[in-house]
Amino acid sequence: MNFSTTDASVVVVGGGVVGLSVAFHLAEAGVRDIVVVERGALGCGSSGKPIGGVRAQFSDPVNIELGLRSLRAFGDFGRRPGGDIRFARVGYLFLLSEAADVEAFTESVVTQNALGVPSRVISPERARELCPYVRTDGLVAAVHSPDDGHARPGLVIQGYARAAARAGVRILTHTTVTGIDVGAGHVTAVRTDRGVIRCAALVCAAGAWSAGIGEAAGVRLPVRPLRRQIALTRPLGPPAPPRVPFTIDFSSTAYFHNSDDGLLFGLADPAQEEGFDTTWTGGPEGWLGLFRDVARRRAPALADMEIAGGWAGLYEVTPDRNALIGRSGEVSNFLYATGFSGHGFLQAPAVGEVVRDLYLGRAPVVDVAALSADRFAGGGSPAARPEVHVV
């Protein structure tokens, strides 16, 4: 239904997992007249992947805290906000073949352990015990945390959306933002192809499309779209495939884990150009061929498994592969949570709490000051806040 003009206290741009987490947490805190604006269906952007990894294994303490707090929320999701998200705490297993990576990951484990993450450095032989598909030739070590795992982004989105709607949040799907009105350093309205929403605050959670939303409001958000792809095998067995950790060959970025009765494969193509193309190139000469080449070396049994299909979506990438979370200094009622570089789903519960706190003007549950977009003002160094655990 179209409208000419309507009012809101907060407009959240983006109906993915981050935007809906923000809307849920705001509504839970008593904020009223919240509107979520989504250009397509809920979760049609970066949140659309079939299975999303959830972990607290990072090198940056802020990312560790966001991941750890979110892991706890995923474990409690059935109670709050409600719904089965098929959370499987199978662990994360990083396979390391370079001495420099072992040194960096060992330092990260010390930081993680100090913050309550039960990660540890293990031998290649122990890695193979945890994941029988692994070939240990060339491995120097591995890092494992048993509390990590994976869940279903679509089910998480549904859970947040249902709870937000029950709390009075209006969710407008298939609604495109066409402009943002700003006056005296404040957002005053969001213009859409269905009408104008006058508002007291705006939260940008538009993922790969965030740079355009920021530009419309006069806020620089250095976020770029980058295609990432996955493939799903046909059902395996009988017997059923072993239950394995979310396993990542760090030097190649190839990863795999269980998916229903088969496996899910992923890999970052180093030659992938930036852009909004989400075509899946799963043929033998395309992206899938790159994964099979790695698998023949690291997990040979995977190399010739029959593929049932796949998916391509967009990473929302920043120059240092860390998120942008904060409140604009130029447009004071413009808040943002974007640029997660592949970590948005796993950090979404905690990010929703953080944005809620920023909106309410109180100290956030995790100090995200270092993730402000201001770190890139005036040509800030892209390496100013590096994150080692990026795939």
GROMACS .gro file of C-alpha atoms in nm:
model
  391
    1MET     CA    1   0.000   0.000   0.000
    2ASN     CA    2   0.133   0.343  -0.094
    3PHE     CA    3   0.119   0.643   0.138
    4SER     CA    4   0.179   1.013   0.085
    5THR     CA    5   0.337   1.100   0.419
    6THR     CA    6   0.375   0.911   0.745
    7ASP     CA    7   0.570   0.966   1.066
    8ALA     CA    8   0.824   0.757   1.255
    9SER     CA    9   1.055   0.801   1.548
   10VAL     CA   10   1.319   0.581   1.380
   11VAL     CA   11   1.354   0.462   1.023
   12VAL     CA   12   1.580   0.158   0.984
   13VAL     CA   13   1.699   0.125   0.625
   14GLY     CA   14   1.768  -0.242   0.553
   15GLY     CA   15   1.557  -0.548   0.626
   16GLY     CA   16   1.843  -0.791   0.671
   17VAL     CA   17   1.955  -0.953   0.992
   18VAL     CA   18   2.132  -0.642   1.124
   19GLY     CA   19   1.846  -0.404   1.051
   20LEU     CA   20   1.587  -0.636   1.204
   21SER     CA   21   1.803  -0.697   1.510
   22VAL     CA   22   1.828  -0.319   1.554
   23ALA     CA   23   1.450  -0.280   1.516
   24PHE     CA   24   1.379  -0.562   1.762
   25HIS     CA   25   1.615  -0.430   2.028
   26LEU     CA   26   1.486  -0.075   1.994
   27ALA     CA   27   1.126  -0.192   2.026
   28GLU     CA   28   1.211  -0.418   2.319
   29ALA     CA   29   1.359  -0.112   2.493
   30GLY     CA   30   1.030   0.073   2.456
   31VAL     CA   31   1.098   0.281   2.145
   32ARG     CA   32   0.777   0.329   1.948
   33ASP     CA   33   0.692   0.421   1.587
   34ILE     CA   34   0.980   0.230   1.428
   35VAL     CA   35   0.968   0.168   1.053
   36VAL     CA   36   1.194  -0.077   0.868
   37VAL     CA   37   1.237  -0.004   0.497
   38GLU     CA   38   1.359  -0.286   0.273
   39ARG     CA   39   1.408  -0.257  -0.104
   40GLY     CA   40   1.313  -0.621  -0.166
   41ALA     CA   41   1.198  -0.908   0.051
   42LEU     CA   42   1.337  -0.946   0.402
   43GLY     CA   43   1.685  -1.093   0.388
   44CYS     CA   44   1.715  -1.059   0.011
   45GLY     CA   45   2.059  -0.894   0.036
   46SER     CA   46   2.369  -1.021   0.210
   47SER     CA   47   2.162  -1.203   0.476
   48GLY     CA   48   2.018  -1.442   0.220
   49LYS     CA   49   2.283  -1.711   0.250
   50PRO     CA   50   2.151  -2.060   0.337
   51ILE     CA   51   2.375  -2.112   0.643
   52GLY     CA   52   2.580  -1.858   0.834
   53GLY     CA   53   2.880  -1.922   1.054
   54VAL     CA   54   2.880  -1.781   1.407
   55ARG     CA   55   3.206  -1.742   1.597
   56ALA     CA   56   3.406  -1.541   1.846
   57GLN     CA   57   3.744  -1.633   1.697
   58PHE     CA   58   3.885  -1.295   1.594
   59SER     CA   59   4.205  -1.103   1.656
   60ASP     CA   60   4.049  -0.765   1.739
   61PRO     CA   61   3.907  -0.752   2.095
   62VAL     CA   62   3.601  -0.555   1.977
   63ASN     CA   63   3.515  -0.824   1.722
   64ILE     CA   64   3.573  -1.094   1.982
   65GLU     CA   65   3.334  -0.926   2.224
   66LEU     CA   66   3.068  -0.872   1.956
   67GLY     CA   67   3.101  -1.235   1.845
   68LEU     CA   68   3.095  -1.375   2.198
   69ARG     CA   69   2.792  -1.172   2.302
   70SER     CA   70   2.613  -1.277   1.983
   71LEU     CA   71   2.696  -1.644   2.039
   72ARG     CA   72   2.523  -1.623   2.376
   73ALA     CA   73   2.221  -1.457   2.212
   74PHE     CA   74   2.201  -1.726   1.942
   75GLY     CA   75   2.210  -1.991   2.215
   76ASP     CA   76   1.915  -1.818   2.386
   77PHE     CA   77   1.728  -1.730   2.065
   78GLY     CA   78   1.446  -1.978   2.126
   79ARG     CA   79   1.347  -1.781   2.435
   80ARG     CA   80   1.430  -1.430   2.309
   81PRO     CA   81   1.305  -1.324   2.062
   82GLY     CA   82   1.177  -1.675   1.988
   83GLY     CA   83   1.208  -1.935   1.715
   84ASP     CA   84   1.421  -2.232   1.616
   85ILE     CA   85   1.723  -2.106   1.421
   86ARG     CA   86   1.888  -2.449   1.391
   87PHE     CA   87   2.192  -2.333   1.580
   88ALA     CA   88   2.457  -2.607   1.564
   89ARG     CA   89   2.746  -2.556   1.804
   90VAL     CA   90   2.988  -2.769   1.600
   91GLY     CA   91   3.293  -2.549   1.653
   92TYR     CA   92   3.520  -2.360   1.414
   93LEU     CA   93   3.845  -2.514   1.291
   94PHE     CA   94   4.110  -2.298   1.122
   95LEU     CA   95   4.376  -2.499   0.932
   96LEU     CA   96   4.714  -2.324   0.921
   97SER     CA   97   4.996  -2.404   0.679
   98GLU     CA   98   5.216  -2.095   0.728
   99ALA     CA   99   5.437  -2.029   1.031
  100ALA     CA  100   5.345  -1.660   1.028
  101ASP     CA  101   4.975  -1.750   1.049
  102VAL     CA  102   5.040  -1.983   1.342
  103GLU     CA  103   5.216  -1.700   1.525
  104ALA     CA  104   4.931  -1.455   1.456
  105PHE     CA  105   4.658  -1.702   1.553
  106THR     CA  106   4.845  -1.801   1.869
  107GLU     CA  107   4.849  -1.437   1.977
  108SER     CA  108   4.477  -1.417   1.901
  109VAL     CA  109   4.404  -1.724   2.113
  110VAL     CA  110   4.567  -1.553   2.413
  111THR     CA  111   4.339  -1.251   2.362
  112GLN     CA  112   4.033  -1.471   2.306
  113ASN     CA  113   4.099  -1.680   2.617
  114ALA     CA  114   4.133  -1.364   2.828
  115LEU     CA  115   3.785  -1.259   2.711
  116GLY     CA  116   3.628  -1.600   2.778
  117VAL     CA  117   3.655  -1.776   2.440
  118PRO     CA  118   3.767  -2.142   2.483
  119SER     CA  119   3.983  -2.152   2.170
  120ARG     CA  120   4.315  -2.339   2.154
  121VAL     CA  121   4.599  -2.421   1.919
  122ILE     CA  122   4.599  -2.789   1.826
  123SER     CA  123   4.810  -3.026   1.618
  124PRO     CA  124   4.734  -3.124   1.258
  125GLU     CA  125   4.663  -3.476   1.383
  126ARG     CA  126   4.403  -3.349   1.630
  127ALA     CA  127   4.251  -3.140   1.351
  128ARG     CA  128   4.204  -3.454   1.145
  129GLU     CA  129   4.037  -3.626   1.441
  130LEU     CA  130   3.790  -3.338   1.458
  131CYS     CA  131   3.738  -3.333   1.080
  132PRO     CA  132   3.813  -3.665   0.905
  133TYR     CA  133   3.803  -3.500   0.561
  134VAL     CA  134   4.126  -3.309   0.633
  135ARG     CA  135   4.458  -3.410   0.480
  136THR     CA  136   4.736  -3.301   0.715
  137ASP     CA  137   5.018  -3.280   0.457
  138GLY     CA  138   5.164  -2.929   0.476
  139LEU     CA  139   4.969  -2.828   0.785
  140VAL     CA  140   5.171  -2.670   1.066
  141ALA     CA  141   4.890  -2.634   1.322
  142ALA     CA  142   4.521  -2.558   1.361
  143VAL     CA  143   4.304  -2.352   1.594
  144HIS     CA  144   3.975  -2.478   1.730
  145SER     CA  145   3.696  -2.332   1.943
  146PRO     CA  146   3.413  -2.571   2.036
  147ASP     CA  147   3.157  -2.300   2.116
  148ASP     CA  148   3.138  -2.164   1.759
  149GLY     CA  149   2.912  -2.308   1.490
  150HIS     CA  150   2.645  -2.212   1.239
  151ALA     CA  151   2.277  -2.121   1.217
  152ARG     CA  152   2.015  -2.033   0.954
  153PRO     CA  153   2.006  -1.661   0.868
  154GLY     CA  154   1.657  -1.688   0.721
  155LEU     CA  155   1.521  -1.827   1.046
  156VAL     CA  156   1.701  -1.560   1.250
  157ILE     CA  157   1.549  -1.290   1.027
  158GLN     CA  158   1.203  -1.441   1.070
  159GLY     CA  159   1.245  -1.456   1.446
  160TYR     CA  160   1.351  -1.093   1.475
  161ALA     CA  161   1.084  -0.978   1.228
  162ARG     CA  162   0.800  -1.157   1.409
  163ALA     CA  163   0.907  -1.024   1.748
  164ALA     CA  164   0.956  -0.671   1.613
  165ALA     CA  165   0.613  -0.675   1.446
  166ARG     CA  166   0.450  -0.795   1.769
  167ALA     CA  167   0.611  -0.494   1.940
  168GLY     CA  168   0.457  -0.258   1.685
  169VAL     CA  169   0.739  -0.217   1.431
  170ARG     CA  170   0.614  -0.147   1.079
  171ILE     CA  171   0.809  -0.340   0.816
  172LEU     CA  172   0.784  -0.206   0.461
  173THR     CA  173   0.921  -0.452   0.208
  174HIS     CA  174   0.965  -0.381  -0.166
  175THR     CA  175   1.013  -0.017  -0.076
  176THR     CA  176   1.309   0.172  -0.222
  177VAL     CA  177   1.470   0.476  -0.062
  178THR     CA  178   1.484   0.752  -0.326
  179GLY     CA  179   1.618   1.036  -0.115
  180ILE     CA  180   1.686   1.166   0.235
  181ASP     CA  181   1.594   1.515   0.355
  182VAL     CA  182   1.849   1.680   0.583
  183GLY     CA  183   1.814   2.017   0.751
  184ALA     CA  184   2.035   2.189   1.009
  185GLY     CA  185   2.247   1.877   1.049
  186HIS     CA  186   1.952   1.643   1.108
  187VAL     CA  187   1.767   1.389   0.896
  188THR     CA  188   1.408   1.508   0.874
  189ALA     CA  189   1.255   1.259   0.630
  190VAL     CA  190   1.323   0.951   0.423
  191ARG     CA  191   1.177   0.958   0.073
  192THR     CA  192   1.072   0.628  -0.082
  193ASP     CA  193   0.897   0.514  -0.396
  194ARG     CA  194   0.582   0.463  -0.186
  195GLY     CA  195   0.580   0.792   0.003
  196VAL     CA  196   0.766   1.013   0.250
  197ILE     CA  197   0.847   0.906   0.607
  198ARG     CA  198   0.914   1.197   0.841
  199CYS     CA  199   1.145   1.079   1.116
  200ALA     CA  200   1.343   1.180   1.422
  201ALA     CA  201   1.632   0.939   1.349
  202LEU     CA  202   1.763   0.710   1.075
  203VAL     CA  203   1.965   0.390   1.113
  204CYS     CA  204   2.152   0.275   0.803
  205ALA     CA  205   2.178  -0.104   0.798
  206ALA     CA  206   2.168  -0.133   0.421
  207GLY     CA  207   2.465  -0.366   0.381
  208ALA     CA  208   2.634  -0.345   0.042
  209TRP     CA  209   2.404  -0.055  -0.053
  210SER     CA  210   2.501   0.159   0.247
  211ALA     CA  211   2.738   0.396   0.065
  212GLY     CA  212   2.445   0.529  -0.140
  213ILE     CA  213   2.226   0.576   0.168
  214GLY     CA  214   2.506   0.759   0.342
  215GLU     CA  215   2.572   0.978   0.039
  216ALA     CA  216   2.204   1.076   0.024
  217ALA     CA  217   2.234   1.205   0.381
  218GLY     CA  218   2.577   1.360   0.340
  219VAL     CA  219   2.753   1.091   0.544
  220ARG     CA  220   3.055   0.905   0.404
  221LEU     CA  221   3.031   0.529   0.454
  222PRO     CA  222   3.318   0.359   0.270
  223VAL     CA  223   3.140   0.031   0.190
  224ARG     CA  224   3.190  -0.160  -0.135
  225PRO     CA  225   3.003  -0.467  -0.270
  226LEU     CA  226   3.200  -0.786  -0.337
  227ARG     CA  227   3.047  -1.111  -0.463
  228ARG     CA  228   3.097  -1.427  -0.257
  229GLN     CA  229   2.971  -1.771  -0.355
  230ILE     CA  230   2.886  -2.106  -0.197
  231ALA     CA  231   2.790  -2.449  -0.329
  232LEU     CA  232   2.576  -2.726  -0.181
  233THR     CA  233   2.641  -3.094  -0.245
  234ARG     CA  234   2.378  -3.351  -0.313
  235PRO     CA  235   2.277  -3.558  -0.007
  236LEU     CA  236   2.556  -3.789   0.106
  237GLY     CA  237   2.520  -4.144   0.233
  238PRO     CA  238   2.421  -4.375   0.360
  239PRO     CA  239   2.601  -4.367   0.589
  240ALA     CA  240   2.539  -4.005   0.684
  241PRO     CA  241   2.840  -3.772   0.654
  242PRO     CA  242   3.037  -3.712   0.972
  243ARG     CA  243   2.940  -3.409   1.180
  244VAL     CA  244   3.235  -3.176   1.134
  245PRO     CA  245   3.334  -2.829   1.255
  246PHE     CA  246   3.305  -2.526   1.032
  247THR     CA  247   3.645  -2.595   0.872
  248ILE     CA  248   3.854  -2.326   0.703
  249ASP     CA  249   4.181  -2.369   0.514
  250PHE     CA  250   4.306  -2.024   0.607
  251SER     CA  251   4.572  -1.973   0.339
  252SER     CA  252   4.327  -2.048   0.055
  253THR     CA  253   4.006  -1.927   0.232
  254ALA     CA  254   3.830  -2.252   0.127
  255TYR     CA  255   3.579  -2.371   0.385
  256PHE     CA  256   3.316  -2.640   0.431
  257HIS     CA  257   3.068  -2.769   0.688
  258ASN     CA  258   2.756  -2.984   0.716
  259SER     CA  259   2.433  -2.875   0.550
  260ASP     CA  260   2.130  -3.096   0.607
  261ASP     CA  261   2.231  -3.430   0.449
  262GLY     CA  262   2.527  -3.293   0.254
  263LEU     CA  263   2.802  -3.034   0.276
  264LEU     CA  264   2.832  -2.664   0.201
  265PHE     CA  265   3.145  -2.534   0.025
  266GLY     CA  266   3.279  -2.180   0.013
  267LEU     CA  267   3.586  -1.990  -0.104
  268ALA     CA  268   3.686  -1.627  -0.163
  269ASP     CA  269   3.793  -1.578  -0.525
  270PRO     CA  270   4.101  -1.351  -0.512
  271ALA     CA  271   4.027  -1.226  -0.864
  272GLN     CA  272   3.668  -1.124  -0.785
  273GLU     CA  273   3.600  -0.765  -0.892
  274GLU     CA  274   3.382  -0.532  -0.689
  275GLY     CA  275   3.023  -0.484  -0.799
  276PHE     CA  276   2.663  -0.585  -0.742
  277ASP     CA  277   2.666  -0.893  -0.968
  278THR     CA  278   2.519  -1.193  -0.782
  279THR     CA  279   2.539  -1.447  -1.065
  280TRP     CA  280   2.642  -1.790  -0.939
  281THR     CA  281   2.931  -1.932  -1.143
  282GLY     CA  282   2.928  -2.289  -1.024
  283GLY     CA  283   3.052  -2.457  -1.342
  284PRO     CA  284   3.379  -2.652  -1.362
  285GLU     CA  285   3.556  -2.358  -1.524
  286GLY     CA  286   3.413  -2.104  -1.282
  287TRP     CA  287   3.431  -2.040  -0.912
  288LEU     CA  288   3.360  -2.401  -0.819
  289GLY     CA  289   3.671  -2.512  -1.007
  290LEU     CA  290   3.882  -2.298  -0.773
  291PHE     CA  291   3.733  -2.472  -0.471
  292ARG     CA  292   3.789  -2.818  -0.618
  293ASP     CA  293   4.156  -2.735  -0.683
  294VAL     CA  294   4.205  -2.650  -0.315
  295ALA     CA  295   4.004  -2.950  -0.201
  296ARG     CA  296   4.226  -3.193  -0.392
  297ARG     CA  297   4.515  -3.078  -0.176
  298ARG     CA  298   4.349  -3.022   0.162
  299ALA     CA  299   4.034  -3.240   0.168
  300PRO     CA  300   4.048  -3.478  -0.133
  301ALA     CA  301   3.717  -3.652  -0.065
  302LEU     CA  302   3.537  -3.323  -0.130
  303ALA     CA  303   3.692  -3.259  -0.471
  304ASP     CA  304   3.459  -3.478  -0.675
  305MET     CA  305   3.138  -3.456  -0.476
  306GLU     CA  306   2.832  -3.389  -0.689
  307ILE     CA  307   2.689  -3.039  -0.656
  308ALA     CA  308   2.314  -2.979  -0.625
  309GLY     CA  309   2.331  -2.600  -0.663
  310GLY     CA  310   2.469  -2.285  -0.513
  311TRP     CA  311   2.425  -1.922  -0.419
  312ALA     CA  312   2.598  -1.591  -0.473
  313GLY     CA  313   2.559  -1.290  -0.245
  314LEU     CA  314   2.740  -0.973  -0.153
  315TYR     CA  315   2.997  -0.900   0.113
  316GLU     CA  316   2.981  -0.538   0.230
  317VAL     CA  317   3.351  -0.457   0.247
  318THR     CA  318   3.532  -0.169   0.417
  319PRO     CA  319   3.899  -0.073   0.359
  320ASP     CA  320   4.017  -0.250   0.677
  321ARG     CA  321   3.756  -0.532   0.672
  322ASN     CA  322   3.605  -0.410   0.998
  323ALA     CA  323   3.250  -0.290   1.049
  324LEU     CA  324   3.123   0.066   1.062
  325ILE     CA  325   2.911   0.119   1.374
  326GLY     CA  326   2.831   0.455   1.526
  327ARG     CA  327   2.655   0.788   1.505
  328SER     CA  328   2.748   1.051   1.246
  329GLY     CA  329   2.923   1.360   1.374
  330GLU     CA  330   2.788   1.570   1.085
  331VAL     CA  331   2.427   1.446   1.082
  332SER     CA  332   2.359   1.384   1.447
  333ASN     CA  333   2.049   1.163   1.416
  334PHE     CA  334   2.205   0.938   1.147
  335LEU     CA  335   2.328   0.610   1.296
  336TYR     CA  336   2.487   0.326   1.102
  337ALA     CA  337   2.570  -0.042   1.134
  338THR     CA  338   2.722  -0.173   0.814
  339GLY     CA  339   3.040  -0.280   0.635
  340PHE     CA  340   3.075  -0.606   0.825
  341SER     CA  341   3.288  -0.773   0.556
  342GLY     CA  342   3.123  -1.112   0.603
  343HIS     CA  343   3.069  -1.089   0.979
  344GLY     CA  344   2.730  -0.916   0.991
  345PHE     CA  345   2.520  -1.224   1.056
  346LEU     CA  346   2.738  -1.354   1.336
  347GLN     CA  347   2.758  -1.013   1.507
  348ALA     CA  348   2.397  -0.907   1.448
  349PRO     CA  349   2.250  -0.976   1.794
  350ALA     CA  350   2.517  -0.773   1.974
  351VAL     CA  351   2.510  -0.499   1.709
  352GLY     CA  352   2.135  -0.459   1.762
  353GLU     CA  353   2.200  -0.399   2.131
  354VAL     CA  354   2.483  -0.156   2.057
  355VAL     CA  355   2.276   0.056   1.817
  356ARG     CA  356   1.988   0.056   2.065
  357ASP     CA  357   2.223   0.196   2.329
  358LEU     CA  358   2.370   0.456   2.094
  359TYR     CA  359   2.020   0.572   2.001
  360LEU     CA  360   1.920   0.596   2.367
  361GLY     CA  361   2.233   0.792   2.450
  362ARG     CA  362   2.380   0.542   2.694
  363ALA     CA  363   2.709   0.352   2.707
  364PRO     CA  364   2.680   0.056   2.466
  365VAL     CA  365   2.712  -0.303   2.586
  366VAL     CA  366   3.030  -0.325   2.377
  367ASP     CA  367   3.252  -0.021   2.327
  368VAL     CA  368   3.252   0.026   1.949
  369ALA     CA  369   3.412   0.370   1.937
  370ALA     CA  370   3.699   0.225   1.735
  371LEU     CA  371   3.454   0.116   1.463
  372SER     CA  372   3.332   0.469   1.389
  373ALA     CA  373   3.338   0.566   1.023
  374ASP     CA  374   3.543   0.865   1.134
  375ARG     CA  375   3.853   0.644   1.131
  376PHE     CA  376   3.859   0.690   0.754
  377ALA     CA  377   3.810   1.067   0.761
  378GLY     CA  378   4.089   1.264   0.596
  379GLY     CA  379   4.234   0.959   0.422
  380GLY     CA  380   4.272   0.741   0.732
  381SER     CA  381   4.492   0.436   0.681
  382PRO     CA  382   4.304   0.124   0.561
  383ALA     CA  383   4.534  -0.078   0.790
  384ALA     CA  384   4.451   0.133   1.095
  385ARG     CA  385   4.251  -0.149   1.254
  386PRO     CA  386   4.341  -0.482   1.092
  387GLU     CA  387   4.153  -0.806   1.157
  388VAL     CA  388   4.350  -1.128   1.106
  389HIS     CA  389   4.059  -1.371   1.101
  390VAL     CA  390   3.902  -1.264   0.770
  391VAL     CA  391   3.808  -1.517   0.502
   0.00000   0.00000   0.00000
